[in-house]
mmCIF file with all atom_site columns, C-alpha atoms in Angstrom:
data_model
loop_
_atom_site.group_PDB
_atom_site.id
_atom_site.type_symbol
_atom_site.label_atom_id
_atom_site.label_alt_id
_atom_site.label_comp_id
_atom_site.label_asym_id
_atom_site.label_entity_id
_atom_site.label_seq_id
_atom_site.pdbx_PDB_ins_code
_atom_site.Cartn_x
_atom_site.Cartn_y
_atom_site.Cartn_z
_atom_site.occupancy
_atom_site.B_iso_or_equiv
_atom_site.pdbx_formal_charge
_atom_site.auth_seq_id
_atom_site.auth_comp_id
_atom_site.auth_asym_id
_atom_site.auth_atom_id
_atom_site.pdbx_PDB_model_num
ATOM 1   C CA . UNK U 1 1   ? -5.814  -24.892 2.254   1.00 91.00 ? 1   UNK U CA 1
ATOM 2   C CA . UNK U 1 2   ? -4.272  -21.403 2.391   1.00 94.00 ? 2   UNK U CA 1
ATOM 3   C CA . UNK U 1 3   ? -0.801  -22.553 3.498   1.00 95.00 ? 3   UNK U CA 1
ATOM 4   C CA . UNK U 1 4   ? -0.908  -20.391 6.643   1.00 98.00 ? 4   UNK U CA 1
ATOM 5   C CA . UNK U 1 5   ? 1.649   -19.974 9.431   1.00 98.00 ? 5   UNK U CA 1
ATOM 6   C CA . UNK U 1 6   ? 1.397   -19.133 13.111  1.00 98.00 ? 6   UNK U CA 1
ATOM 7   C CA . UNK U 1 7   ? 2.698   -15.556 13.538  1.00 98.00 ? 7   UNK U CA 1
ATOM 8   C CA . UNK U 1 8   ? 5.162   -14.352 16.159  1.00 97.00 ? 8   UNK U CA 1
ATOM 9   C CA . UNK U 1 9   ? 4.343   -11.315 18.271  1.00 97.00 ? 9   UNK U CA 1
ATOM 10  C CA . UNK U 1 10  ? 7.214   -8.853  18.723  1.00 97.00 ? 10  UNK U CA 1
ATOM 11  C CA . UNK U 1 11  ? 8.358   -5.315  17.975  1.00 96.00 ? 11  UNK U CA 1
ATOM 12  C CA . UNK U 1 12  ? 8.408   -5.503  14.150  1.00 97.00 ? 12  UNK U CA 1
ATOM 13  C CA . UNK U 1 13  ? 5.651   -5.514  11.550  1.00 98.00 ? 13  UNK U CA 1
ATOM 14  C CA . UNK U 1 14  ? 7.027   -8.057  9.101   1.00 98.00 ? 14  UNK U CA 1
ATOM 15  C CA . UNK U 1 15  ? 5.296   -10.226 6.524   1.00 98.00 ? 15  UNK U CA 1
ATOM 16  C CA . UNK U 1 16  ? 7.078   -12.497 4.087   1.00 98.00 ? 16  UNK U CA 1
ATOM 17  C CA . UNK U 1 17  ? 5.060   -13.563 1.017   1.00 98.00 ? 17  UNK U CA 1
ATOM 18  C CA . UNK U 1 18  ? 1.750   -12.363 2.492   1.00 98.00 ? 18  UNK U CA 1
ATOM 19  C CA . UNK U 1 19  ? -1.432  -13.113 0.546   1.00 97.00 ? 19  UNK U CA 1
ATOM 20  C CA . UNK U 1 20  ? -4.992  -11.793 0.807   1.00 96.00 ? 20  UNK U CA 1
ATOM 21  C CA . UNK U 1 21  ? -7.026  -14.989 1.357   1.00 95.00 ? 21  UNK U CA 1
ATOM 22  C CA . UNK U 1 22  ? -10.144 -13.770 -0.471  1.00 94.00 ? 22  UNK U CA 1
ATOM 23  C CA . UNK U 1 23  ? -8.123  -12.711 -3.520  1.00 94.00 ? 23  UNK U CA 1
ATOM 24  C CA . UNK U 1 24  ? -6.176  -15.974 -3.404  1.00 94.00 ? 24  UNK U CA 1
ATOM 25  C CA . UNK U 1 25  ? -9.461  -17.902 -3.372  1.00 94.00 ? 25  UNK U CA 1
ATOM 26  C CA . UNK U 1 26  ? -10.913 -15.959 -6.334  1.00 94.00 ? 26  UNK U CA 1
ATOM 27  C CA . UNK U 1 27  ? -7.727  -16.326 -8.421  1.00 94.00 ? 27  UNK U CA 1
ATOM 28  C CA . UNK U 1 28  ? -7.421  -20.032 -7.608  1.00 94.00 ? 28  UNK U CA 1
ATOM 29  C CA . UNK U 1 29  ? -10.895 -20.648 -9.024  1.00 94.00 ? 29  UNK U CA 1
ATOM 30  C CA . UNK U 1 30  ? -9.781  -18.827 -12.189 1.00 95.00 ? 30  UNK U CA 1
ATOM 31  C CA . UNK U 1 31  ? -6.669  -21.012 -12.408 1.00 96.00 ? 31  UNK U CA 1
ATOM 32  C CA . UNK U 1 32  ? -4.386  -18.074 -11.583 1.00 94.00 ? 32  UNK U CA 1
ATOM 33  C CA . UNK U 1 33  ? -1.829  -17.621 -8.818  1.00 93.00 ? 33  UNK U CA 1
ATOM 34  C CA . UNK U 1 34  ? -1.590  -14.661 -6.452  1.00 94.00 ? 34  UNK U CA 1
ATOM 35  C CA . UNK U 1 35  ? 1.464   -12.379 -6.294  1.00 95.00 ? 35  UNK U CA 1
ATOM 36  C CA . UNK U 1 36  ? 2.471   -12.242 -2.587  1.00 97.00 ? 36  UNK U CA 1
ATOM 37  C CA . UNK U 1 37  ? 3.848   -9.147  -0.845  1.00 96.00 ? 37  UNK U CA 1
ATOM 38  C CA . UNK U 1 38  ? 6.819   -8.841  1.528   1.00 97.00 ? 38  UNK U CA 1
ATOM 39  C CA . UNK U 1 39  ? 7.422   -5.878  3.823   1.00 96.00 ? 39  UNK U CA 1
ATOM 40  C CA . UNK U 1 40  ? 9.135   -4.996  7.074   1.00 97.00 ? 40  UNK U CA 1
ATOM 41  C CA . UNK U 1 41  ? 8.686   -2.027  9.404   1.00 97.00 ? 41  UNK U CA 1
ATOM 42  C CA . UNK U 1 42  ? 10.298  -1.609  12.839  1.00 96.00 ? 42  UNK U CA 1
ATOM 43  C CA . UNK U 1 43  ? 10.683  0.881   15.685  1.00 94.00 ? 43  UNK U CA 1
ATOM 44  C CA . UNK U 1 44  ? 13.040  3.068   13.608  1.00 95.00 ? 44  UNK U CA 1
ATOM 45  C CA . UNK U 1 45  ? 10.946  2.952   10.426  1.00 96.00 ? 45  UNK U CA 1
ATOM 46  C CA . UNK U 1 46  ? 7.215   2.765   11.089  1.00 97.00 ? 46  UNK U CA 1
ATOM 47  C CA . UNK U 1 47  ? 5.742   4.470   8.002   1.00 97.00 ? 47  UNK U CA 1
ATOM 48  C CA . UNK U 1 48  ? 5.366   2.956   4.507   1.00 97.00 ? 48  UNK U CA 1
ATOM 49  C CA . UNK U 1 49  ? 4.240   5.088   1.536   1.00 96.00 ? 49  UNK U CA 1
ATOM 50  C CA . UNK U 1 50  ? 3.085   2.967   -1.419  1.00 95.00 ? 50  UNK U CA 1
ATOM 51  C CA . UNK U 1 51  ? 2.796   4.582   -4.856  1.00 91.00 ? 51  UNK U CA 1
ATOM 52  C CA . UNK U 1 52  ? 2.486   3.207   -8.372  1.00 85.00 ? 52  UNK U CA 1
ATOM 53  C CA . UNK U 1 53  ? -0.090  2.601   -11.113 1.00 80.00 ? 53  UNK U CA 1
ATOM 54  C CA . UNK U 1 54  ? -3.859  2.440   -10.764 1.00 77.00 ? 54  UNK U CA 1
ATOM 55  C CA . UNK U 1 55  ? -5.099  -1.161  -10.536 1.00 77.00 ? 55  UNK U CA 1
ATOM 56  C CA . UNK U 1 56  ? -1.521  -2.039  -9.501  1.00 85.00 ? 56  UNK U CA 1
ATOM 57  C CA . UNK U 1 57  ? -2.320  -3.541  -6.110  1.00 90.00 ? 57  UNK U CA 1
ATOM 58  C CA . UNK U 1 58  ? -1.753  -0.632  -3.679  1.00 92.00 ? 58  UNK U CA 1
ATOM 59  C CA . UNK U 1 59  ? -5.136  -0.973  -1.977  1.00 91.00 ? 59  UNK U CA 1
ATOM 60  C CA . UNK U 1 60  ? -4.954  -4.773  -1.870  1.00 93.00 ? 60  UNK U CA 1
ATOM 61  C CA . UNK U 1 61  ? -1.518  -4.554  -0.228  1.00 95.00 ? 61  UNK U CA 1
ATOM 62  C CA . UNK U 1 62  ? -2.845  -2.284  2.524   1.00 96.00 ? 62  UNK U CA 1
ATOM 63  C CA . UNK U 1 63  ? -5.952  -4.439  3.011   1.00 95.00 ? 63  UNK U CA 1
ATOM 64  C CA . UNK U 1 64  ? -3.772  -7.553  3.201   1.00 96.00 ? 64  UNK U CA 1
ATOM 65  C CA . UNK U 1 65  ? -1.722  -6.104  6.067   1.00 97.00 ? 65  UNK U CA 1
ATOM 66  C CA . UNK U 1 66  ? -4.835  -4.957  7.955   1.00 97.00 ? 66  UNK U CA 1
ATOM 67  C CA . UNK U 1 67  ? -6.630  -8.270  7.500   1.00 97.00 ? 67  UNK U CA 1
ATOM 68  C CA . UNK U 1 68  ? -3.623  -10.396 8.488   1.00 98.00 ? 68  UNK U CA 1
ATOM 69  C CA . UNK U 1 69  ? -3.091  -8.290  11.628  1.00 98.00 ? 69  UNK U CA 1
ATOM 70  C CA . UNK U 1 70  ? -6.722  -8.792  12.631  1.00 98.00 ? 70  UNK U CA 1
ATOM 71  C CA . UNK U 1 71  ? -6.528  -12.512 11.826  1.00 98.00 ? 71  UNK U CA 1
ATOM 72  C CA . UNK U 1 72  ? -3.397  -12.899 13.981  1.00 98.00 ? 72  UNK U CA 1
ATOM 73  C CA . UNK U 1 73  ? -4.957  -11.027 16.896  1.00 97.00 ? 73  UNK U CA 1
ATOM 74  C CA . UNK U 1 74  ? -8.054  -13.226 16.594  1.00 97.00 ? 74  UNK U CA 1
ATOM 75  C CA . UNK U 1 75  ? -5.862  -16.313 17.071  1.00 97.00 ? 75  UNK U CA 1
ATOM 76  C CA . UNK U 1 76  ? -5.935  -17.356 13.403  1.00 97.00 ? 76  UNK U CA 1
ATOM 77  C CA . UNK U 1 77  ? -2.882  -18.531 11.442  1.00 98.00 ? 77  UNK U CA 1
ATOM 78  C CA . UNK U 1 78  ? -2.089  -16.106 8.627   1.00 98.00 ? 78  UNK U CA 1
ATOM 79  C CA . UNK U 1 79  ? -1.550  -16.767 4.878   1.00 98.00 ? 79  UNK U CA 1
ATOM 80  C CA . UNK U 1 80  ? 2.163   -16.013 4.432   1.00 97.00 ? 80  UNK U CA 1
ATOM 81  C CA . UNK U 1 81  ? 5.564   -17.685 4.710   1.00 98.00 ? 81  UNK U CA 1
ATOM 82  C CA . UNK U 1 82  ? 6.583   -15.809 7.891   1.00 98.00 ? 82  UNK U CA 1
ATOM 83  C CA . UNK U 1 83  ? 4.910   -13.184 10.064  1.00 98.00 ? 83  UNK U CA 1
ATOM 84  C CA . UNK U 1 84  ? 5.889   -11.036 13.031  1.00 98.00 ? 84  UNK U CA 1
ATOM 85  C CA . UNK U 1 85  ? 3.761   -8.219  14.373  1.00 97.00 ? 85  UNK U CA 1
ATOM 86  C CA . UNK U 1 86  ? 3.157   -6.111  17.472  1.00 97.00 ? 86  UNK U CA 1
ATOM 87  C CA . UNK U 1 87  ? -0.075  -6.427  19.434  1.00 97.00 ? 87  UNK U CA 1
ATOM 88  C CA . UNK U 1 88  ? -2.117  -3.441  18.252  1.00 98.00 ? 88  UNK U CA 1
ATOM 89  C CA . UNK U 1 89  ? -4.768  -1.905  20.468  1.00 97.00 ? 89  UNK U CA 1
ATOM 90  C CA . UNK U 1 90  ? -6.660  -0.684  17.400  1.00 97.00 ? 90  UNK U CA 1
ATOM 91  C CA . UNK U 1 91  ? -6.605  -0.670  13.603  1.00 97.00 ? 91  UNK U CA 1
ATOM 92  C CA . UNK U 1 92  ? -7.587  2.724   12.174  1.00 97.00 ? 92  UNK U CA 1
ATOM 93  C CA . UNK U 1 93  ? -8.469  2.522   8.485   1.00 96.00 ? 93  UNK U CA 1
ATOM 94  C CA . UNK U 1 94  ? -9.743  4.766   5.708   1.00 93.00 ? 94  UNK U CA 1
ATOM 95  C CA . UNK U 1 95  ? -10.038 2.520   2.666   1.00 89.00 ? 95  UNK U CA 1
ATOM 96  C CA . UNK U 1 96  ? -12.434 2.876   -0.263  1.00 74.00 ? 96  UNK U CA 1
ATOM 97  C CA . UNK U 1 97  ? -15.023 5.477   -1.207  1.00 59.00 ? 97  UNK U CA 1
ATOM 98  C CA . UNK U 1 98  ? -17.915 5.505   1.265   1.00 57.00 ? 98  UNK U CA 1
ATOM 99  C CA . UNK U 1 99  ? -19.626 8.521   -0.245  1.00 51.00 ? 99  UNK U CA 1
ATOM 100 C CA . UNK U 1 100 ? -22.965 8.916   1.504   1.00 53.00 ? 100 UNK U CA 1
ATOM 101 C CA . UNK U 1 101 ? -25.796 10.342  -0.603  1.00 56.00 ? 101 UNK U CA 1
ATOM 102 C CA . UNK U 1 102 ? -28.068 10.355  2.438   1.00 55.00 ? 102 UNK U CA 1
ATOM 103 C CA . UNK U 1 103 ? -25.632 12.419  4.474   1.00 59.00 ? 103 UNK U CA 1
ATOM 104 C CA . UNK U 1 104 ? -24.683 14.468  1.403   1.00 59.00 ? 104 UNK U CA 1
ATOM 105 C CA . UNK U 1 105 ? -20.966 14.069  2.019   1.00 65.00 ? 105 UNK U CA 1
ATOM 106 C CA . UNK U 1 106 ? -18.667 14.383  -0.963  1.00 72.00 ? 106 UNK U CA 1
ATOM 107 C CA . UNK U 1 107 ? -15.895 11.841  -1.501  1.00 74.00 ? 107 UNK U CA 1
ATOM 108 C CA . UNK U 1 108 ? -13.362 14.295  -0.077  1.00 77.00 ? 108 UNK U CA 1
ATOM 109 C CA . UNK U 1 109 ? -15.558 15.289  2.883   1.00 82.00 ? 109 UNK U CA 1
ATOM 110 C CA . UNK U 1 110 ? -16.232 11.702  3.946   1.00 81.00 ? 110 UNK U CA 1
ATOM 111 C CA . UNK U 1 111 ? -12.508 10.899  3.524   1.00 83.00 ? 111 UNK U CA 1
ATOM 112 C CA . UNK U 1 112 ? -11.539 13.869  5.748   1.00 87.00 ? 112 UNK U CA 1
ATOM 113 C CA . UNK U 1 113 ? -14.229 13.146  8.356   1.00 89.00 ? 113 UNK U CA 1
ATOM 114 C CA . UNK U 1 114 ? -12.890 9.610   8.859   1.00 91.00 ? 114 UNK U CA 1
ATOM 115 C CA . UNK U 1 115 ? -9.251  10.723  8.928   1.00 93.00 ? 115 UNK U CA 1
ATOM 116 C CA . UNK U 1 116 ? -10.075 13.437  11.479  1.00 95.00 ? 116 UNK U CA 1
ATOM 117 C CA . UNK U 1 117 ? -11.430 10.742  13.820  1.00 96.00 ? 117 UNK U CA 1
ATOM 118 C CA . UNK U 1 118 ? -8.307  8.653   13.209  1.00 96.00 ? 118 UNK U CA 1
ATOM 119 C CA . UNK U 1 119 ? -6.030  11.623  13.928  1.00 97.00 ? 119 UNK U CA 1
ATOM 120 C CA . UNK U 1 120 ? -7.800  12.210  17.246  1.00 97.00 ? 120 UNK U CA 1
ATOM 121 C CA . UNK U 1 121 ? -7.800  8.504   18.218  1.00 97.00 ? 121 UNK U CA 1
ATOM 122 C CA . UNK U 1 122 ? -4.257  7.482   17.211  1.00 98.00 ? 122 UNK U CA 1
ATOM 123 C CA . UNK U 1 123 ? -1.893  6.060   19.850  1.00 97.00 ? 123 UNK U CA 1
ATOM 124 C CA . UNK U 1 124 ? 1.618   4.551   19.652  1.00 97.00 ? 124 UNK U CA 1
ATOM 125 C CA . UNK U 1 125 ? -0.021  1.098   19.692  1.00 97.00 ? 125 UNK U CA 1
ATOM 126 C CA . UNK U 1 126 ? -2.239  1.758   16.654  1.00 98.00 ? 126 UNK U CA 1
ATOM 127 C CA . UNK U 1 127 ? -2.007  0.462   13.087  1.00 98.00 ? 127 UNK U CA 1
ATOM 128 C CA . UNK U 1 128 ? -3.042  3.216   10.646  1.00 98.00 ? 128 UNK U CA 1
ATOM 129 C CA . UNK U 1 129 ? -4.122  2.334   7.080   1.00 97.00 ? 129 UNK U CA 1
ATOM 130 C CA . UNK U 1 130 ? -4.817  5.168   4.622   1.00 95.00 ? 130 UNK U CA 1
ATOM 131 C CA . UNK U 1 131 ? -5.833  4.524   1.017   1.00 93.00 ? 131 UNK U CA 1
ATOM 132 C CA . UNK U 1 132 ? -5.347  7.292   -1.584  1.00 88.00 ? 132 UNK U CA 1
ATOM 133 C CA . UNK U 1 133 ? -4.474  9.920   1.032   1.00 86.00 ? 133 UNK U CA 1
ATOM 134 C CA . UNK U 1 134 ? -5.112  13.487  -0.135  1.00 79.00 ? 134 UNK U CA 1
ATOM 135 C CA . UNK U 1 135 ? -7.074  12.396  -3.219  1.00 78.00 ? 135 UNK U CA 1
ATOM 136 C CA . UNK U 1 136 ? -10.286 13.964  -4.567  1.00 73.00 ? 136 UNK U CA 1
ATOM 137 C CA . UNK U 1 137 ? -9.142  17.566  -4.125  1.00 78.00 ? 137 UNK U CA 1
ATOM 138 C CA . UNK U 1 138 ? -6.554  19.969  -5.577  1.00 81.00 ? 138 UNK U CA 1
ATOM 139 C CA . UNK U 1 139 ? -3.261  17.993  -5.724  1.00 82.00 ? 139 UNK U CA 1
ATOM 140 C CA . UNK U 1 140 ? -1.199  20.762  -4.103  1.00 88.00 ? 140 UNK U CA 1
ATOM 141 C CA . UNK U 1 141 ? -3.601  21.185  -1.190  1.00 90.00 ? 141 UNK U CA 1
ATOM 142 C CA . UNK U 1 142 ? -4.163  17.428  -0.925  1.00 88.00 ? 142 UNK U CA 1
ATOM 143 C CA . UNK U 1 143 ? -0.398  16.861  -0.924  1.00 90.00 ? 143 UNK U CA 1
ATOM 144 C CA . UNK U 1 144 ? 0.203   19.469  1.783   1.00 93.00 ? 144 UNK U CA 1
ATOM 145 C CA . UNK U 1 145 ? -2.576  18.057  3.967   1.00 92.00 ? 145 UNK U CA 1
ATOM 146 C CA . UNK U 1 146 ? -1.393  14.510  3.287   1.00 93.00 ? 146 UNK U CA 1
ATOM 147 C CA . UNK U 1 147 ? 2.172   15.285  4.389   1.00 95.00 ? 147 UNK U CA 1
ATOM 148 C CA . UNK U 1 148 ? 0.928   16.990  7.583   1.00 95.00 ? 148 UNK U CA 1
ATOM 149 C CA . UNK U 1 149 ? -1.299  13.995  8.408   1.00 96.00 ? 149 UNK U CA 1
ATOM 150 C CA . UNK U 1 150 ? 1.435   11.425  7.807   1.00 96.00 ? 150 UNK U CA 1
ATOM 151 C CA . UNK U 1 151 ? 3.756   13.505  9.995   1.00 96.00 ? 151 UNK U CA 1
ATOM 152 C CA . UNK U 1 152 ? 1.053   13.546  12.717  1.00 97.00 ? 152 UNK U CA 1
ATOM 153 C CA . UNK U 1 153 ? 0.705   9.734   12.657  1.00 97.00 ? 153 UNK U CA 1
ATOM 154 C CA . UNK U 1 154 ? 4.496   9.305   12.516  1.00 96.00 ? 154 UNK U CA 1
ATOM 155 C CA . UNK U 1 155 ? 4.967   11.628  15.509  1.00 96.00 ? 155 UNK U CA 1
ATOM 156 C CA . UNK U 1 156 ? 2.331   9.629   17.410  1.00 97.00 ? 156 UNK U CA 1
ATOM 157 C CA . UNK U 1 157 ? 4.541   6.544   16.984  1.00 97.00 ? 157 UNK U CA 1
ATOM 158 C CA . UNK U 1 158 ? 1.932   4.464   15.131  1.00 97.00 ? 158 UNK U CA 1
ATOM 159 C CA . UNK U 1 159 ? 2.736   1.946   12.412  1.00 98.00 ? 159 UNK U CA 1
ATOM 160 C CA . UNK U 1 160 ? 1.270   3.557   9.275   1.00 98.00 ? 160 UNK U CA 1
ATOM 161 C CA . UNK U 1 161 ? 0.725   2.332   5.694   1.00 97.00 ? 161 UNK U CA 1
ATOM 162 C CA . UNK U 1 162 ? -0.422  4.817   3.054   1.00 96.00 ? 162 UNK U CA 1
ATOM 163 C CA . UNK U 1 163 ? -1.163  4.553   -0.655  1.00 93.00 ? 163 UNK U CA 1
ATOM 164 C CA . UNK U 1 164 ? -0.872  7.705   -2.768  1.00 91.00 ? 164 UNK U CA 1
ATOM 165 C CA . UNK U 1 165 ? -0.281  9.184   -6.229  1.00 87.00 ? 165 UNK U CA 1
ATOM 166 C CA . UNK U 1 166 ? 0.799   12.554  -4.846  1.00 89.00 ? 166 UNK U CA 1
ATOM 167 C CA . UNK U 1 167 ? 4.291   13.841  -5.600  1.00 89.00 ? 167 UNK U CA 1
ATOM 168 C CA . UNK U 1 168 ? 4.431   15.798  -2.324  1.00 91.00 ? 168 UNK U CA 1
ATOM 169 C CA . UNK U 1 169 ? 4.090   12.576  -0.326  1.00 92.00 ? 169 UNK U CA 1
ATOM 170 C CA . UNK U 1 170 ? 6.714   10.767  -2.428  1.00 92.00 ? 170 UNK U CA 1
ATOM 171 C CA . UNK U 1 171 ? 9.175   13.639  -1.803  1.00 92.00 ? 171 UNK U CA 1
ATOM 172 C CA . UNK U 1 172 ? 8.316   13.621  1.910   1.00 93.00 ? 172 UNK U CA 1
ATOM 173 C CA . UNK U 1 173 ? 8.989   9.869   2.015   1.00 93.00 ? 173 UNK U CA 1
ATOM 174 C CA . UNK U 1 174 ? 12.367  10.280  0.333   1.00 92.00 ? 174 UNK U CA 1
ATOM 175 C CA . UNK U 1 175 ? 13.498  12.996  2.750   1.00 93.00 ? 175 UNK U CA 1
ATOM 176 C CA . UNK U 1 176 ? 12.098  11.937  6.122   1.00 94.00 ? 176 UNK U CA 1
ATOM 177 C CA . UNK U 1 177 ? 13.845  9.565   8.544   1.00 94.00 ? 177 UNK U CA 1
ATOM 178 C CA . UNK U 1 178 ? 11.599  6.706   9.641   1.00 94.00 ? 178 UNK U CA 1
ATOM 179 C CA . UNK U 1 179 ? 9.548   6.826   6.422   1.00 95.00 ? 179 UNK U CA 1
ATOM 180 C CA . UNK U 1 180 ? 10.003  4.286   3.630   1.00 94.00 ? 180 UNK U CA 1
ATOM 181 C CA . UNK U 1 181 ? 8.858   4.722   0.020   1.00 94.00 ? 181 UNK U CA 1
ATOM 182 C CA . UNK U 1 182 ? 7.577   1.671   -1.835  1.00 94.00 ? 182 UNK U CA 1
ATOM 183 C CA . UNK U 1 183 ? 6.071   1.065   -5.262  1.00 92.00 ? 183 UNK U CA 1
ATOM 184 C CA . UNK U 1 184 ? 3.893   -1.437  -7.056  1.00 92.00 ? 184 UNK U CA 1
ATOM 185 C CA . UNK U 1 185 ? 5.647   -2.866  -10.106 1.00 89.00 ? 185 UNK U CA 1
ATOM 186 C CA . UNK U 1 186 ? 4.741   -1.875  -13.678 1.00 84.00 ? 186 UNK U CA 1
ATOM 187 C CA . UNK U 1 187 ? 5.984   -3.558  -16.858 1.00 84.00 ? 187 UNK U CA 1
ATOM 188 C CA . UNK U 1 188 ? 6.958   -0.802  -19.313 1.00 77.00 ? 188 UNK U CA 1
ATOM 189 C CA . UNK U 1 189 ? 6.884   -3.241  -22.280 1.00 80.00 ? 189 UNK U CA 1
ATOM 190 C CA . UNK U 1 190 ? 3.408   -4.696  -21.771 1.00 81.00 ? 190 UNK U CA 1
ATOM 191 C CA . UNK U 1 191 ? 2.003   -1.627  -19.940 1.00 75.00 ? 191 UNK U CA 1
ATOM 192 C CA . UNK U 1 192 ? 0.648   -4.037  -17.329 1.00 81.00 ? 192 UNK U CA 1
ATOM 193 C CA . UNK U 1 193 ? 1.050   -3.954  -13.544 1.00 84.00 ? 193 UNK U CA 1
ATOM 194 C CA . UNK U 1 194 ? 3.162   -6.769  -12.061 1.00 91.00 ? 194 UNK U CA 1
ATOM 195 C CA . UNK U 1 195 ? 1.524   -6.480  -8.584  1.00 92.00 ? 195 UNK U CA 1
ATOM 196 C CA . UNK U 1 196 ? 4.957   -6.792  -6.939  1.00 93.00 ? 196 UNK U CA 1
ATOM 197 C CA . UNK U 1 197 ? 5.633   -4.553  -3.931  1.00 93.00 ? 197 UNK U CA 1
ATOM 198 C CA . UNK U 1 198 ? 9.149   -3.096  -4.025  1.00 92.00 ? 198 UNK U CA 1
ATOM 199 C CA . UNK U 1 199 ? 10.442  -1.063  -1.098  1.00 90.00 ? 199 UNK U CA 1
ATOM 200 C CA . UNK U 1 200 ? 13.032  1.692   -1.336  1.00 87.00 ? 200 UNK U CA 1
ATOM 201 C CA . UNK U 1 201 ? 11.737  3.922   -4.124  1.00 81.00 ? 201 UNK U CA 1
ATOM 202 C CA . UNK U 1 202 ? 8.419   5.505   -5.154  1.00 82.00 ? 202 UNK U CA 1
ATOM 203 C CA . UNK U 1 203 ? 6.565   4.369   -8.267  1.00 79.00 ? 203 UNK U CA 1
ATOM 204 C CA . UNK U 1 204 ? 5.052   6.288   -11.151 1.00 77.00 ? 204 UNK U CA 1
ATOM 205 C CA . UNK U 1 205 ? 1.307   6.365   -11.558 1.00 74.00 ? 205 UNK U CA 1
ATOM 206 C CA . UNK U 1 206 ? 1.531   5.426   -15.273 1.00 77.00 ? 206 UNK U CA 1
ATOM 207 C CA . UNK U 1 207 ? -1.803  7.113   -15.950 1.00 80.00 ? 207 UNK U CA 1
ATOM 208 C CA . UNK U 1 208 ? -0.945  7.930   -19.580 1.00 84.00 ? 208 UNK U CA 1
ATOM 209 C CA . UNK U 1 209 ? 0.445   4.438   -20.220 1.00 81.00 ? 209 UNK U CA 1
ATOM 210 C CA . UNK U 1 210 ? -2.716  2.857   -18.841 1.00 80.00 ? 210 UNK U CA 1
ATOM 211 C CA . UNK U 1 211 ? -4.956  5.209   -20.873 1.00 86.00 ? 211 UNK U CA 1
ATOM 212 C CA . UNK U 1 212 ? -3.035  4.150   -24.016 1.00 86.00 ? 212 UNK U CA 1
ATOM 213 C CA . UNK U 1 213 ? -3.442  0.458   -23.178 1.00 83.00 ? 213 UNK U CA 1
ATOM 214 C CA . UNK U 1 214 ? -7.199  0.939   -22.651 1.00 85.00 ? 214 UNK U CA 1
ATOM 215 C CA . UNK U 1 215 ? -7.549  2.347   -26.173 1.00 91.00 ? 215 UNK U CA 1
ATOM 216 C CA . UNK U 1 216 ? -7.778  6.102   -25.670 1.00 93.00 ? 216 UNK U CA 1
ATOM 217 C CA . UNK U 1 217 ? -7.550  7.612   -29.200 1.00 95.00 ? 217 UNK U CA 1
ATOM 218 C CA . UNK U 1 218 ? -3.973  8.270   -30.285 1.00 93.00 ? 218 UNK U CA 1
ATOM 219 C CA . UNK U 1 219 ? -4.521  11.960  -31.136 1.00 94.00 ? 219 UNK U CA 1
ATOM 220 C CA . UNK U 1 220 ? -5.772  12.637  -27.595 1.00 92.00 ? 220 UNK U CA 1
ATOM 221 C CA . UNK U 1 221 ? -2.828  10.788  -26.099 1.00 90.00 ? 221 UNK U CA 1
ATOM 222 C CA . UNK U 1 222 ? -0.474  12.792  -28.320 1.00 92.00 ? 222 UNK U CA 1
#
């Protein structure tokens, strides 16, 4: 039903035309087709920084990789055209806002508490997934902390996928060996995301474009 393949286990983390099965199922019922993602990381380049517009598919891309890795290691075929991945001893993830009212943790505090545990637990055989790294605080401080954390996970030898809007991380990605920038596509004419993952260059957040499309009054946008 999901047109899955049996993955190979090796040294690379490579997915061709990968699809999130839950999203594929939802879109199919709406008569829509999913936009698949393709990516490749190897021993020389283990870190992928994904930037681009809000609602552009950054989080879904990271979740797709994490889910397909766990499916493969559970003995399940995976929804993509081709797949190769290492055997990971653990998947360390900070995805979504788990703000706890009961524990009175702010969004930033809960984000940092989880990442601290990940930083202490990481090994060369880990997959690290970080969504909106360095968000919910001052952008300069968040960017500095984000760069230091990515460098920590890179030095540990883990495969790491990060989504971010922060300029500091995009610059770090452009200037650091073993780190690859990627972006989610955005159509400048329609002001709509294309959901296509493109590796090799960072993307713009398009916050003002999206605010315009959602009807923010023209004088405010001006």
